[in-house]
């Protein structure tokens, strides 16, 4: 857009004005020059229109119009009219600038500032998702001897793939659609966390605590749950309905009373796993190793057992 070039000077009395010829406009105690070529924003298009838009207002002896508004909130709008960007200093509230944009009728700025003000409000209420940058900043600023807690934090849709997130507390965290593919999540706590539709493909999940977590429709293809020291992952009561765990190493994992309806567990290693009371209806266990697994009270209605490494009657143990 072709805007009139404006420059400003600061005088000893701290009053600012633009040294381009035109109608001066006082905003609060600061003097801004009338900008000529801004018809697209419908603001101060000419002296006559200015009088109509801001009446009633006073004029000084030089014909400058007085507008009793905040110069702090007006200045970002003036910069927007120069280069088309809204840039706010740290001490300038987006909601205040938005109110000024509405007063002056600067439509393009209104759309931008509305989004900025809404985002700030969501941040204050804790509804904005944490990002990869937020997590990395927290990790780098936390001593290795301290526990890092993201309890109840919103990570919806965040990309946390291929990160070292060992031993972090994600209890009650909201992680729907979050990408954790290839991440090291060993020792993490996901108790009652929402990981539905999350991507954990190839993640390290040694000694994880996922009691009553929601992993419905999550992708856990080729994950590793087996601890070399023998400490089992605890996933008691977890919801894995429709989840994909194909090729995962789940030796000794605790899936007591877990929901695995329609889950894919093809070629999984489930040696010594606890599946007592689990719902495995329509679950695909083809090619899986269930040697010495505890299947007491499990629901196998319409489950698939093709090409199993160990016959089911030999796998089942009563404990």
PDB file of C-alpha atoms in Angstrom, residues 7-286:
ATOM      1  CA  UNK A   7       9.159  10.883  10.451  1.00  0.00           C
ATOM      2  CA  UNK A   8       9.043  12.066  14.023  1.00  0.00           C
ATOM      3  CA  UNK A   9      11.172  14.150  16.302  1.00  0.00           C
ATOM      4  CA  UNK A  10      11.372  14.354  20.059  1.00  0.00           C
ATOM      5  CA  UNK A  11      11.705  17.828  21.509  1.00  0.00           C
ATOM      6  CA  UNK A  12      12.859  18.927  24.934  1.00  0.00           C
ATOM      7  CA  UNK A  13       9.254  18.945  26.186  1.00  0.00           C
ATOM      8  CA  UNK A  14       8.773  15.293  25.109  1.00  0.00           C
ATOM      9  CA  UNK A  15       6.051  16.212  22.638  1.00  0.00           C
ATOM     10  CA  UNK A  16       6.209  14.270  19.399  1.00  0.00           C
ATOM     11  CA  UNK A  17       4.984  15.361  15.990  1.00  0.00           C
ATOM     12  CA  UNK A  18       5.395  14.293  12.391  1.00  0.00           C
ATOM     13  CA  UNK A  19       7.139  16.840  10.192  1.00  0.00           C
ATOM     14  CA  UNK A  20       5.099  16.194   7.081  1.00  0.00           C
ATOM     15  CA  UNK A  21       2.752  18.953   6.048  1.00  0.00           C
ATOM     16  CA  UNK A  22      -0.872  18.289   6.913  1.00  0.00           C
ATOM     17  CA  UNK A  23      -3.379  18.589   9.709  1.00  0.00           C
ATOM     18  CA  UNK A  24      -1.872  17.947  13.132  1.00  0.00           C
ATOM     19  CA  UNK A  25      -3.793  15.640  15.465  1.00  0.00           C
ATOM     20  CA  UNK A  26      -3.280  15.701  19.232  1.00  0.00           C
ATOM     21  CA  UNK A  27      -3.753  12.283  20.880  1.00  0.00           C
ATOM     22  CA  UNK A  28      -3.518  12.772  24.610  1.00  0.00           C
ATOM     23  CA  UNK A  29      -0.455  14.949  25.155  1.00  0.00           C
ATOM     24  CA  UNK A  30       1.381  13.835  22.003  1.00  0.00           C
ATOM     25  CA  UNK A  31       1.090  15.524  18.601  1.00  0.00           C
ATOM     26  CA  UNK A  32       0.699  13.298  15.550  1.00  0.00           C
ATOM     27  CA  UNK A  33       0.526  14.634  12.008  1.00  0.00           C
ATOM     28  CA  UNK A  34      -2.518  13.961   9.884  1.00  0.00           C
ATOM     29  CA  UNK A  35      -1.771  10.985   7.596  1.00  0.00           C
ATOM     30  CA  UNK A  36      -3.090  11.475   4.055  1.00  0.00           C
ATOM     31  CA  UNK A  37      -3.018   8.225   2.115  1.00  0.00           C
ATOM     32  CA  UNK A  38      -4.835   5.704   4.305  1.00  0.00           C
ATOM     33  CA  UNK A  39      -8.241   5.505   2.699  1.00  0.00           C
ATOM     34  CA  UNK A  40      -8.227   1.709   2.925  1.00  0.00           C
ATOM     35  CA  UNK A  41      -8.468   1.966   6.703  1.00  0.00           C
ATOM     36  CA  UNK A  42     -11.069   4.789   6.647  1.00  0.00           C
ATOM     37  CA  UNK A  43      -9.100   6.872   9.134  1.00  0.00           C
ATOM     38  CA  UNK A  44      -8.445  10.616   8.811  1.00  0.00           C
ATOM     39  CA  UNK A  45      -8.847  10.629   5.007  1.00  0.00           C
ATOM     40  CA  UNK A  46      -9.020  14.408   4.912  1.00  0.00           C
ATOM     41  CA  UNK A  47      -9.665  17.303   7.256  1.00  0.00           C
ATOM     42  CA  UNK A  48     -13.406  17.320   6.612  1.00  0.00           C
ATOM     43  CA  UNK A  49     -13.750  13.616   7.231  1.00  0.00           C
ATOM     44  CA  UNK A  50     -11.612  13.914  10.348  1.00  0.00           C
ATOM     45  CA  UNK A  51     -13.991  16.488  11.794  1.00  0.00           C
ATOM     46  CA  UNK A  52     -16.933  14.200  11.108  1.00  0.00           C
ATOM     47  CA  UNK A  53     -15.303  11.134  12.678  1.00  0.00           C
ATOM     48  CA  UNK A  54     -13.997  12.624  15.902  1.00  0.00           C
ATOM     49  CA  UNK A  55     -16.545  15.318  16.735  1.00  0.00           C
ATOM     50  CA  UNK A  56     -16.995  16.826  19.214  1.00  0.00           C
ATOM     51  CA  UNK A  57     -13.350  17.892  19.498  1.00  0.00           C
ATOM     52  CA  UNK A  58     -11.444  21.112  19.993  1.00  0.00           C
ATOM     53  CA  UNK A  59      -8.922  22.736  17.704  1.00  0.00           C
ATOM     54  CA  UNK A  60      -5.966  24.836  18.800  1.00  0.00           C
ATOM     55  CA  UNK A  61      -4.876  28.097  17.161  1.00  0.00           C
ATOM     56  CA  UNK A  62      -2.974  26.118  14.523  1.00  0.00           C
ATOM     57  CA  UNK A  63      -6.050  24.109  13.584  1.00  0.00           C
ATOM     58  CA  UNK A  64      -4.877  20.846  15.165  1.00  0.00           C
ATOM     59  CA  UNK A  65      -7.648  18.537  16.407  1.00  0.00           C
ATOM     60  CA  UNK A  66      -7.646  17.310  20.001  1.00  0.00           C
ATOM     61  CA  UNK A  67      -8.554  13.647  20.568  1.00  0.00           C
ATOM     62  CA  UNK A  68      -8.799  12.668  24.199  1.00  0.00           C
ATOM     63  CA  UNK A  69      -7.370   9.166  23.775  1.00  0.00           C
ATOM     64  CA  UNK A  70      -4.291   7.284  24.978  1.00  0.00           C
ATOM     65  CA  UNK A  71      -1.155   8.028  22.906  1.00  0.00           C
ATOM     66  CA  UNK A  72       0.423   4.805  24.211  1.00  0.00           C
ATOM     67  CA  UNK A  73      -2.216   2.690  22.477  1.00  0.00           C
ATOM     68  CA  UNK A  74      -2.370   4.938  19.396  1.00  0.00           C
ATOM     69  CA  UNK A  75       1.291   4.694  18.439  1.00  0.00           C
ATOM     70  CA  UNK A  76       1.210   0.956  17.467  1.00  0.00           C
ATOM     71  CA  UNK A  77      -1.695   1.765  15.152  1.00  0.00           C
ATOM     72  CA  UNK A  78       0.280   4.534  13.518  1.00  0.00           C
ATOM     73  CA  UNK A  79       3.141   2.135  12.922  1.00  0.00           C
ATOM     74  CA  UNK A  80       0.637  -0.360  11.483  1.00  0.00           C
ATOM     75  CA  UNK A  81      -0.480   2.258   8.964  1.00  0.00           C
ATOM     76  CA  UNK A  82       3.149   2.713   7.917  1.00  0.00           C
ATOM     77  CA  UNK A  83       4.180  -0.892   7.367  1.00  0.00           C
ATOM     78  CA  UNK A  84       1.109  -3.078   7.878  1.00  0.00           C
ATOM     79  CA  UNK A  85       2.341  -4.884  11.012  1.00  0.00           C
ATOM     80  CA  UNK A  86       1.181  -4.758  14.613  1.00  0.00           C
ATOM     81  CA  UNK A  87       4.221  -4.647  16.904  1.00  0.00           C
ATOM     82  CA  UNK A  88       3.556  -4.245  20.617  1.00  0.00           C
ATOM     83  CA  UNK A  89       6.100  -3.458  23.312  1.00  0.00           C
ATOM     84  CA  UNK A  90       6.099  -5.706  26.370  1.00  0.00           C
ATOM     85  CA  UNK A  91       4.243  -3.129  28.459  1.00  0.00           C
ATOM     86  CA  UNK A  92       1.475  -2.478  25.890  1.00  0.00           C
ATOM     87  CA  UNK A  93      -1.771  -4.410  26.286  1.00  0.00           C
ATOM     88  CA  UNK A  94      -3.236  -5.801  23.061  1.00  0.00           C
ATOM     89  CA  UNK A  95      -6.773  -5.259  24.375  1.00  0.00           C
ATOM     90  CA  UNK A  96      -6.053  -1.535  24.854  1.00  0.00           C
ATOM     91  CA  UNK A  97      -4.729  -1.145  21.305  1.00  0.00           C
ATOM     92  CA  UNK A  98      -7.739  -3.115  20.040  1.00  0.00           C
ATOM     93  CA  UNK A  99     -10.095  -0.619  21.693  1.00  0.00           C
ATOM     94  CA  UNK A 100      -8.281   2.234  19.924  1.00  0.00           C
ATOM     95  CA  UNK A 101      -8.397   0.407  16.580  1.00  0.00           C
ATOM     96  CA  UNK A 102     -12.156   0.070  16.948  1.00  0.00           C
ATOM     97  CA  UNK A 103     -12.478   3.735  17.878  1.00  0.00           C
ATOM     98  CA  UNK A 104     -10.586   4.847  14.771  1.00  0.00           C
ATOM     99  CA  UNK A 105     -12.166   2.192  12.534  1.00  0.00           C
ATOM    100  CA  UNK A 106      -8.907   0.578  11.381  1.00  0.00           C
ATOM    101  CA  UNK A 107     -10.401  -2.675  10.182  1.00  0.00           C
ATOM    102  CA  UNK A 108      -7.232  -4.551   9.248  1.00  0.00           C
ATOM    103  CA  UNK A 109      -5.705  -3.874  12.660  1.00  0.00           C
ATOM    104  CA  UNK A 110      -8.909  -4.935  14.413  1.00  0.00           C
ATOM    105  CA  UNK A 111      -8.666  -8.477  13.009  1.00  0.00           C
ATOM    106  CA  UNK A 112      -5.009  -8.850  14.013  1.00  0.00           C
ATOM    107  CA  UNK A 113      -5.471  -7.371  17.483  1.00  0.00           C
ATOM    108  CA  UNK A 114      -8.572  -9.465  18.189  1.00  0.00           C
ATOM    109  CA  UNK A 115      -6.534 -12.634  17.622  1.00  0.00           C
ATOM    110  CA  UNK A 116      -3.690 -11.282  19.784  1.00  0.00           C
ATOM    111  CA  UNK A 117      -6.029 -10.296  22.619  1.00  0.00           C
ATOM    112  CA  UNK A 118      -7.803 -13.677  22.507  1.00  0.00           C
ATOM    113  CA  UNK A 119      -4.470 -15.515  22.668  1.00  0.00           C
ATOM    114  CA  UNK A 120      -3.368 -13.464  25.681  1.00  0.00           C
ATOM    115  CA  UNK A 121      -6.646 -14.235  27.436  1.00  0.00           C
ATOM    116  CA  UNK A 122      -6.267 -17.955  26.755  1.00  0.00           C
ATOM    117  CA  UNK A 123      -2.696 -17.852  28.092  1.00  0.00           C
ATOM    118  CA  UNK A 124      -3.925 -16.255  31.305  1.00  0.00           C
ATOM    119  CA  UNK A 125      -6.616 -18.914  31.682  1.00  0.00           C
ATOM    120  CA  UNK A 126      -4.158 -21.736  30.923  1.00  0.00           C
ATOM    121  CA  UNK A 127      -6.031 -22.954  27.829  1.00  0.00           C
ATOM    122  CA  UNK A 128      -3.257 -22.372  25.293  1.00  0.00           C
ATOM    123  CA  UNK A 129      -1.241 -25.459  24.377  1.00  0.00           C
ATOM    124  CA  UNK A 130       2.388 -25.622  25.390  1.00  0.00           C
ATOM    125  CA  UNK A 131       4.721 -25.841  22.418  1.00  0.00           C
ATOM    126  CA  UNK A 132       8.002 -27.644  21.755  1.00  0.00           C
ATOM    127  CA  UNK A 133       9.785 -24.372  22.501  1.00  0.00           C
ATOM    128  CA  UNK A 134       8.083 -24.093  25.911  1.00  0.00           C
ATOM    129  CA  UNK A 135       9.103 -27.647  26.819  1.00  0.00           C
ATOM    130  CA  UNK A 136      12.711 -27.205  25.706  1.00  0.00           C
ATOM    131  CA  UNK A 137      12.946 -23.962  27.679  1.00  0.00           C
ATOM    132  CA  UNK A 138      11.631 -25.696  30.803  1.00  0.00           C
ATOM    133  CA  UNK A 139      14.029 -28.623  30.389  1.00  0.00           C
ATOM    134  CA  UNK A 140      17.074 -26.397  29.916  1.00  0.00           C
ATOM    135  CA  UNK A 141      16.185 -24.227  32.917  1.00  0.00           C
ATOM    136  CA  UNK A 142      15.527 -27.154  35.299  1.00  0.00           C
ATOM    137  CA  UNK A 143      18.461 -28.739  37.185  1.00  0.00           C
ATOM    138  CA  UNK A 144      18.952 -32.437  36.528  1.00  0.00           C
ATOM    139  CA  UNK A 145      18.480 -33.081  40.251  1.00  0.00           C
ATOM    140  CA  UNK A 146      14.972 -31.544  40.244  1.00  0.00           C
ATOM    141  CA  UNK A 147      11.734 -33.160  39.109  1.00  0.00           C
ATOM    142  CA  UNK A 148      10.121 -31.531  36.086  1.00  0.00           C
ATOM    143  CA  UNK A 149       6.333 -31.387  36.374  1.00  0.00           C
ATOM    144  CA  UNK A 150       3.834 -30.684  33.605  1.00  0.00           C
ATOM    145  CA  UNK A 151       0.900 -31.896  35.649  1.00  0.00           C
ATOM    146  CA  UNK A 152      -2.402 -30.914  34.044  1.00  0.00           C
ATOM    147  CA  UNK A 153      -0.690 -28.880  31.298  1.00  0.00           C
ATOM    148  CA  UNK A 154      -2.271 -28.559  27.846  1.00  0.00           C
ATOM    149  CA  UNK A 155      -0.122 -30.033  25.050  1.00  0.00           C
ATOM    150  CA  UNK A 156      -2.873 -30.551  22.465  1.00  0.00           C
ATOM    151  CA  UNK A 157      -1.291 -31.023  19.036  1.00  0.00           C
ATOM    152  CA  UNK A 158       2.226 -30.189  20.254  1.00  0.00           C
ATOM    153  CA  UNK A 159       5.275 -31.627  18.476  1.00  0.00           C
ATOM    154  CA  UNK A 160       7.441 -33.263  21.154  1.00  0.00           C
ATOM    155  CA  UNK A 161       8.924 -35.895  18.883  1.00  0.00           C
ATOM    156  CA  UNK A 162      12.475 -37.243  19.347  1.00  0.00           C
ATOM    157  CA  UNK A 163      13.002 -35.457  22.682  1.00  0.00           C
ATOM    158  CA  UNK A 164      14.554 -36.825  25.869  1.00  0.00           C
ATOM    159  CA  UNK A 165      11.629 -36.481  28.303  1.00  0.00           C
ATOM    160  CA  UNK A 166      12.647 -39.088  30.858  1.00  0.00           C
ATOM    161  CA  UNK A 167      11.097 -39.023  34.345  1.00  0.00           C
ATOM    162  CA  UNK A 168       8.810 -36.042  33.669  1.00  0.00           C
ATOM    163  CA  UNK A 169       5.459 -35.880  35.465  1.00  0.00           C
ATOM    164  CA  UNK A 170       2.640 -35.557  32.892  1.00  0.00           C
ATOM    165  CA  UNK A 171      -0.124 -36.568  35.294  1.00  0.00           C
ATOM    166  CA  UNK A 172      -3.551 -35.296  34.125  1.00  0.00           C
ATOM    167  CA  UNK A 173      -1.874 -33.608  31.125  1.00  0.00           C
ATOM    168  CA  UNK A 174      -4.000 -32.986  28.026  1.00  0.00           C
ATOM    169  CA  UNK A 175      -1.987 -34.369  25.115  1.00  0.00           C
ATOM    170  CA  UNK A 176      -4.596 -35.153  22.456  1.00  0.00           C
ATOM    171  CA  UNK A 177      -3.025 -35.451  19.024  1.00  0.00           C
ATOM    172  CA  UNK A 178       0.411 -34.732  20.471  1.00  0.00           C
ATOM    173  CA  UNK A 179       3.443 -36.120  18.609  1.00  0.00           C
ATOM    174  CA  UNK A 180       5.847 -38.053  20.833  1.00  0.00           C
ATOM    175  CA  UNK A 181       7.247 -40.255  18.072  1.00  0.00           C
ATOM    176  CA  UNK A 182      10.765 -41.461  18.812  1.00  0.00           C
ATOM    177  CA  UNK A 183      10.874 -39.723  22.207  1.00  0.00           C
ATOM    178  CA  UNK A 184      12.411 -41.235  25.326  1.00  0.00           C
ATOM    179  CA  UNK A 185       9.583 -41.308  27.883  1.00  0.00           C
ATOM    180  CA  UNK A 186      11.157 -43.801  30.277  1.00  0.00           C
ATOM    181  CA  UNK A 187      10.056 -43.300  33.872  1.00  0.00           C
ATOM    182  CA  UNK A 188       7.403 -40.737  32.943  1.00  0.00           C
ATOM    183  CA  UNK A 189       4.100 -40.498  34.777  1.00  0.00           C
ATOM    184  CA  UNK A 190       1.026 -40.294  32.515  1.00  0.00           C
ATOM    185  CA  UNK A 191      -1.528 -41.180  35.156  1.00  0.00           C
ATOM    186  CA  UNK A 192      -5.000 -40.159  33.911  1.00  0.00           C
ATOM    187  CA  UNK A 193      -3.433 -38.146  31.098  1.00  0.00           C
ATOM    188  CA  UNK A 194      -5.321 -37.742  27.819  1.00  0.00           C
ATOM    189  CA  UNK A 195      -3.155 -39.124  25.015  1.00  0.00           C
ATOM    190  CA  UNK A 196      -5.969 -39.993  22.637  1.00  0.00           C
ATOM    191  CA  UNK A 197      -4.941 -39.875  18.964  1.00  0.00           C
ATOM    192  CA  UNK A 198      -1.357 -39.159  20.035  1.00  0.00           C
ATOM    193  CA  UNK A 199       1.594 -40.432  17.991  1.00  0.00           C
ATOM    194  CA  UNK A 200       4.059 -42.388  20.148  1.00  0.00           C
ATOM    195  CA  UNK A 201       5.487 -44.514  17.358  1.00  0.00           C
ATOM    196  CA  UNK A 202       8.902 -45.907  18.270  1.00  0.00           C
ATOM    197  CA  UNK A 203       8.903 -44.244  21.716  1.00  0.00           C
ATOM    198  CA  UNK A 204      10.813 -45.624  24.714  1.00  0.00           C
ATOM    199  CA  UNK A 205       8.231 -46.298  27.441  1.00  0.00           C
ATOM    200  CA  UNK A 206      10.313 -48.209  29.995  1.00  0.00           C
ATOM    201  CA  UNK A 207       8.856 -48.089  33.548  1.00  0.00           C
ATOM    202  CA  UNK A 208       6.104 -45.649  32.498  1.00  0.00           C
ATOM    203  CA  UNK A 209       3.127 -45.164  34.792  1.00  0.00           C
ATOM    204  CA  UNK A 210      -0.065 -44.877  32.769  1.00  0.00           C
ATOM    205  CA  UNK A 211      -2.756 -45.809  35.278  1.00  0.00           C
ATOM    206  CA  UNK A 212      -6.201 -45.005  33.823  1.00  0.00           C
ATOM    207  CA  UNK A 213      -4.653 -42.934  31.029  1.00  0.00           C
ATOM    208  CA  UNK A 214      -6.622 -42.398  27.825  1.00  0.00           C
ATOM    209  CA  UNK A 215      -4.735 -43.622  24.744  1.00  0.00           C
ATOM    210  CA  UNK A 216      -7.755 -44.309  22.554  1.00  0.00           C
ATOM    211  CA  UNK A 217      -6.792 -44.476  18.864  1.00  0.00           C
ATOM    212  CA  UNK A 218      -3.182 -43.641  19.741  1.00  0.00           C
ATOM    213  CA  UNK A 219      -0.299 -44.879  17.568  1.00  0.00           C
ATOM    214  CA  UNK A 220       2.168 -46.914  19.651  1.00  0.00           C
ATOM    215  CA  UNK A 221       3.664 -48.906  16.798  1.00  0.00           C
ATOM    216  CA  UNK A 222       7.057 -50.440  17.647  1.00  0.00           C
ATOM    217  CA  UNK A 223       7.265 -48.983  21.177  1.00  0.00           C
ATOM    218  CA  UNK A 224       9.543 -50.492  23.820  1.00  0.00           C
ATOM    219  CA  UNK A 225       8.116 -51.084  27.315  1.00  0.00           C
ATOM    220  CA  UNK A 226      10.652 -53.692  28.506  1.00  0.00           C
ATOM    221  CA  UNK A 227      13.059 -52.712  31.273  1.00  0.00           C
ATOM    222  CA  UNK A 228      16.385 -54.602  31.282  1.00  0.00           C
ATOM    223  CA  UNK A 229      16.252 -54.492  35.095  1.00  0.00           C
ATOM    224  CA  UNK A 230      12.807 -56.107  35.139  1.00  0.00           C
ATOM    225  CA  UNK A 231      10.721 -53.178  36.406  1.00  0.00           C
ATOM    226  CA  UNK A 232       7.382 -53.456  34.566  1.00  0.00           C
ATOM    227  CA  UNK A 233       5.451 -50.588  33.013  1.00  0.00           C
ATOM    228  CA  UNK A 234       2.189 -49.977  34.884  1.00  0.00           C
ATOM    229  CA  UNK A 235      -0.763 -49.427  32.541  1.00  0.00           C
ATOM    230  CA  UNK A 236      -3.524 -50.727  34.783  1.00  0.00           C
ATOM    231  CA  UNK A 237      -6.955 -49.506  33.715  1.00  0.00           C
ATOM    232  CA  UNK A 238      -5.578 -47.753  30.629  1.00  0.00           C
ATOM    233  CA  UNK A 239      -7.896 -47.082  27.666  1.00  0.00           C
ATOM    234  CA  UNK A 240      -6.249 -48.403  24.487  1.00  0.00           C
ATOM    235  CA  UNK A 241      -9.441 -48.763  22.484  1.00  0.00           C
ATOM    236  CA  UNK A 242      -8.592 -48.769  18.793  1.00  0.00           C
ATOM    237  CA  UNK A 243      -4.896 -48.117  19.503  1.00  0.00           C
ATOM    238  CA  UNK A 244      -2.127 -49.504  17.306  1.00  0.00           C
ATOM    239  CA  UNK A 245       0.601 -51.338  19.267  1.00  0.00           C
ATOM    240  CA  UNK A 246       1.853 -53.533  16.451  1.00  0.00           C
ATOM    241  CA  UNK A 247       5.394 -54.798  16.942  1.00  0.00           C
ATOM    242  CA  UNK A 248       5.742 -53.313  20.439  1.00  0.00           C
ATOM    243  CA  UNK A 249       7.868 -54.968  23.109  1.00  0.00           C
ATOM    244  CA  UNK A 250       5.567 -55.220  26.142  1.00  0.00           C
ATOM    245  CA  UNK A 251       7.122 -57.961  28.259  1.00  0.00           C
ATOM    246  CA  UNK A 252       5.770 -58.017  31.846  1.00  0.00           C
ATOM    247  CA  UNK A 253       3.672 -54.880  31.260  1.00  0.00           C
ATOM    248  CA  UNK A 254       0.712 -54.496  33.637  1.00  0.00           C
ATOM    249  CA  UNK A 255      -2.496 -54.147  31.596  1.00  0.00           C
ATOM    250  CA  UNK A 256      -4.882 -55.356  34.282  1.00  0.00           C
ATOM    251  CA  UNK A 257      -8.523 -54.378  33.534  1.00  0.00           C
ATOM    252  CA  UNK A 258      -7.319 -52.346  30.563  1.00  0.00           C
ATOM    253  CA  UNK A 259      -9.594 -51.611  27.594  1.00  0.00           C
ATOM    254  CA  UNK A 260      -8.057 -52.912  24.343  1.00  0.00           C
ATOM    255  CA  UNK A 261     -11.212 -53.308  22.275  1.00  0.00           C
ATOM    256  CA  UNK A 262     -10.397 -53.192  18.545  1.00  0.00           C
ATOM    257  CA  UNK A 263      -6.740 -52.590  19.377  1.00  0.00           C
ATOM    258  CA  UNK A 264      -3.978 -53.873  17.086  1.00  0.00           C
ATOM    259  CA  UNK A 265      -1.394 -55.996  18.935  1.00  0.00           C
ATOM    260  CA  UNK A 266      -0.010 -57.933  16.008  1.00  0.00           C
ATOM    261  CA  UNK A 267       3.485 -59.364  16.556  1.00  0.00           C
ATOM    262  CA  UNK A 268       3.710 -57.891  20.064  1.00  0.00           C
ATOM    263  CA  UNK A 269       5.915 -59.423  22.718  1.00  0.00           C
ATOM    264  CA  UNK A 270       3.634 -59.863  25.743  1.00  0.00           C
ATOM    265  CA  UNK A 271       5.647 -62.445  27.695  1.00  0.00           C
ATOM    266  CA  UNK A 272       4.630 -62.464  31.368  1.00  0.00           C
ATOM    267  CA  UNK A 273       2.267 -59.545  30.737  1.00  0.00           C
ATOM    268  CA  UNK A 274      -0.673 -59.090  33.101  1.00  0.00           C
ATOM    269  CA  UNK A 275      -3.906 -58.947  31.107  1.00  0.00           C
ATOM    270  CA  UNK A 276      -6.245 -60.145  33.856  1.00  0.00           C
ATOM    271  CA  UNK A 277      -9.724 -58.699  33.416  1.00  0.00           C
ATOM    272  CA  UNK A 278      -8.703 -56.833  30.268  1.00  0.00           C
ATOM    273  CA  UNK A 279     -11.221 -56.215  27.496  1.00  0.00           C
ATOM    274  CA  UNK A 280      -9.669 -57.688  24.321  1.00  0.00           C
ATOM    275  CA  UNK A 281     -12.863 -57.857  22.285  1.00  0.00           C
ATOM    276  CA  UNK A 282     -12.134 -57.757  18.531  1.00  0.00           C
ATOM    277  CA  UNK A 283      -8.446 -57.266  19.365  1.00  0.00           C
ATOM    278  CA  UNK A 284      -5.904 -58.487  16.796  1.00  0.00           C
ATOM    279  CA  UNK A 285      -3.249 -60.563  18.596  1.00  0.00           C
ATOM    280  CA  UNK A 286      -1.973 -62.317  15.471  1.00  0.00           C
TER     281      UNK A 286
END
